[in-house]
Short mmCIF file of N, CA and C in Angstrom, two decimals:
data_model
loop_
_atom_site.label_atom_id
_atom_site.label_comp_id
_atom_site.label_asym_id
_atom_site.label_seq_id
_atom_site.Cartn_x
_atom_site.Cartn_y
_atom_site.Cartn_z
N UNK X 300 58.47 10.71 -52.08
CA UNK X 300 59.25 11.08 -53.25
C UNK X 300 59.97 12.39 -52.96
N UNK X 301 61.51 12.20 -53.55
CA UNK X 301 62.29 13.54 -52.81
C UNK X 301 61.91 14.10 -54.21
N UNK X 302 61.27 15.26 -54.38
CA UNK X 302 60.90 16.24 -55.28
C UNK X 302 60.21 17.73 -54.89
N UNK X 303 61.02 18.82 -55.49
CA UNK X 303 60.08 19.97 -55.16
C UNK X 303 58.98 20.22 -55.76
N UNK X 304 58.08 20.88 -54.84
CA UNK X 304 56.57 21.07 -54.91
C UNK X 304 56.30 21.71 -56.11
N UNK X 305 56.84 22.95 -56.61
CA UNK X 305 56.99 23.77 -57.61
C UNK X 305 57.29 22.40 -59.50
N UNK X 306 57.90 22.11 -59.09
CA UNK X 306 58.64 20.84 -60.28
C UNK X 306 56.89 19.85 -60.32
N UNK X 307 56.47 19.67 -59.84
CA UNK X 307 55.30 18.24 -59.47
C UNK X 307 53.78 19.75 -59.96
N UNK X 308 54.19 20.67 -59.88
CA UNK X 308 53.20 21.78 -59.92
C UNK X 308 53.71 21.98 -61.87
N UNK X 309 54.49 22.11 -62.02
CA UNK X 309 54.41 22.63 -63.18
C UNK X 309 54.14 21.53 -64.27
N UNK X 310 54.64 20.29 -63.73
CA UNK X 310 54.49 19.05 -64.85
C UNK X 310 52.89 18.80 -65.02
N UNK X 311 51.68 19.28 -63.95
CA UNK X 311 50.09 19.23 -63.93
C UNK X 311 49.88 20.40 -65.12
N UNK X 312 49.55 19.66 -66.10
CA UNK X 312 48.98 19.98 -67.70
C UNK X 312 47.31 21.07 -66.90
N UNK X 313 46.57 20.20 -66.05
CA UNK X 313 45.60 20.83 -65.57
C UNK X 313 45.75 22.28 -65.30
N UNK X 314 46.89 22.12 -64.74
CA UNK X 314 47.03 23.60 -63.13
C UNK X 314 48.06 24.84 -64.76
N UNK X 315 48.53 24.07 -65.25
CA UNK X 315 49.38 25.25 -66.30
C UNK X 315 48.34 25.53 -67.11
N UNK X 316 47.31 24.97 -67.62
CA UNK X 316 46.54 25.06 -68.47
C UNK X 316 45.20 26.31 -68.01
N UNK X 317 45.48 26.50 -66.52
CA UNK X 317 44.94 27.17 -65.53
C UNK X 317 45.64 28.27 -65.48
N UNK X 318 46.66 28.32 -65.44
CA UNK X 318 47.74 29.35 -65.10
C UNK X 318 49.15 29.48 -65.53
N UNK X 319 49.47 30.56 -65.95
CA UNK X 319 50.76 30.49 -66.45
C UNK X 319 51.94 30.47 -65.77
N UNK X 320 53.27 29.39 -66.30
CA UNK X 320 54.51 28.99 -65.55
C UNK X 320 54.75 30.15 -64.83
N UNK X 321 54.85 31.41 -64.90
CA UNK X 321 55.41 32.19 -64.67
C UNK X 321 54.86 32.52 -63.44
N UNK X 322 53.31 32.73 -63.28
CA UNK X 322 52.20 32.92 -62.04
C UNK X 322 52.38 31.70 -61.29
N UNK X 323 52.85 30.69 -61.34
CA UNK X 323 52.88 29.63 -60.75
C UNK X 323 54.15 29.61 -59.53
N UNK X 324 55.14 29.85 -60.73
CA UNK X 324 56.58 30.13 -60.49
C UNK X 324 56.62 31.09 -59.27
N UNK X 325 55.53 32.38 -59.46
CA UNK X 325 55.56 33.24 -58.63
C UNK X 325 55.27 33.00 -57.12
N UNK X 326 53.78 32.37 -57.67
CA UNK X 326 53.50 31.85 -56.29
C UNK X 326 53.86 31.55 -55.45
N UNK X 327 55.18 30.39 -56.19
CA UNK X 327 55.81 29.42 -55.21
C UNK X 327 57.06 29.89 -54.46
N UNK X 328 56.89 31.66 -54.96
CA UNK X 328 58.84 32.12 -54.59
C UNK X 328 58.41 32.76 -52.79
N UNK X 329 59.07 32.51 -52.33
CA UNK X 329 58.56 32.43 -50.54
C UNK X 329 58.92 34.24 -50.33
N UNK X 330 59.84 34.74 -51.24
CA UNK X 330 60.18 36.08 -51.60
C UNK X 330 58.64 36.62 -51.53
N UNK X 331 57.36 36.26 -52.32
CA UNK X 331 56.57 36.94 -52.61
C UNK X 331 55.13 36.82 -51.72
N UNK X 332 55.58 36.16 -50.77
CA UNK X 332 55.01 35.74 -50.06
C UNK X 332 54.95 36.82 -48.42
N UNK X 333 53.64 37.59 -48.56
CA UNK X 333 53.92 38.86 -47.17
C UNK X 333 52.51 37.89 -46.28
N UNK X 334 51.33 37.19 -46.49
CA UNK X 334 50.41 36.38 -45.60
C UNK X 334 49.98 37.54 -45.67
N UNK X 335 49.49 37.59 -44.34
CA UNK X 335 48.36 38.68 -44.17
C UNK X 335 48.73 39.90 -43.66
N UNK X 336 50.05 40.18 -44.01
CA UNK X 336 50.86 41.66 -42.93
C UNK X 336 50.09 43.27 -43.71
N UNK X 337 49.56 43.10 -45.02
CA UNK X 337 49.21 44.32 -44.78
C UNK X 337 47.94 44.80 -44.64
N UNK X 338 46.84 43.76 -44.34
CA UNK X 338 45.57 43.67 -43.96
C UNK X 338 45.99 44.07 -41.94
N UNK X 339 46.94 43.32 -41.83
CA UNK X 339 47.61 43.84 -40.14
C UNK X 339 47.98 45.40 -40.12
N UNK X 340 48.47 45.25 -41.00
CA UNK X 340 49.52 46.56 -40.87
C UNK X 340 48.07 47.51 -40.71
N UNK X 341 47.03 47.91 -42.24
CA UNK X 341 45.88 48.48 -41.95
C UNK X 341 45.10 48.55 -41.07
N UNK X 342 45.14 47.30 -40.06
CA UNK X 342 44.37 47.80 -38.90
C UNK X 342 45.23 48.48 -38.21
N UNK X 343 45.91 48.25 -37.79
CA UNK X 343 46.80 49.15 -36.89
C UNK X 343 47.57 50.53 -37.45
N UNK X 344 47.64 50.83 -38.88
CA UNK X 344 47.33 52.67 -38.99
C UNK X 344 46.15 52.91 -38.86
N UNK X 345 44.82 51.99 -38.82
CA UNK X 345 43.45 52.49 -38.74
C UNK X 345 43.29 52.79 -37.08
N UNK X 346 43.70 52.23 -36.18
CA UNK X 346 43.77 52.41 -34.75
C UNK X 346 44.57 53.12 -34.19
N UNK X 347 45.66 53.30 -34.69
CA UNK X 347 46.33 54.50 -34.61
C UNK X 347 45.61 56.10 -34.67
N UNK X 348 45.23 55.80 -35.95
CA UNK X 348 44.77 57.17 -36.34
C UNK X 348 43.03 57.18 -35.70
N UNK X 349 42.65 56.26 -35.19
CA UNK X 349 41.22 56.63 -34.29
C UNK X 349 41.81 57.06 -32.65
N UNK X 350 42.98 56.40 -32.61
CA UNK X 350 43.17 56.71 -31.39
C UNK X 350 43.71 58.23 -31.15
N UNK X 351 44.38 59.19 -32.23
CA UNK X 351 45.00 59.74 -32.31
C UNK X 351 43.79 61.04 -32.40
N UNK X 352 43.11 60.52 -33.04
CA UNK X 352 41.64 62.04 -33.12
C UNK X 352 40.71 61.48 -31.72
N UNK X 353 40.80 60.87 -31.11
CA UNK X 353 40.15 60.94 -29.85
C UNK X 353 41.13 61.69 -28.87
N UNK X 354 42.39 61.61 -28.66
CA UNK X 354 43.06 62.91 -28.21
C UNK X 354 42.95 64.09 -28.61
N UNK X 355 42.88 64.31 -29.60
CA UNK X 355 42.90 65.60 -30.25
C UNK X 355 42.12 66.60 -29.51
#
């Protein structure tokens, strides 16, 4: 079925009844979407800055 995921997500009475259009809406915007970059990013100012006081 040619349909977006978001459209087939909001018509589930279950999943809105769970969560609001708007949180849903959000979810689905690829804009809001970073994965796991600042759990990355934190290790690497955390290794930075261990590496940086072992020079010291």
């Amino acid at each position: 079925e040619d349909r977006q995921l978001l459209d087939v997500l909001l018509e589930r009475k279950d999943l809105v009844a769970l969560m609001p259009e708007a949180d849903i809406r959000a979810a689905m915007d690829p804009a809001n979407y970073t994965g796991g970059a600042k759990e990355i990013v934190d290790r690497m100012v955390a290794e930075v800055e261990r590496e940086l006081k072992v020079q010291v």
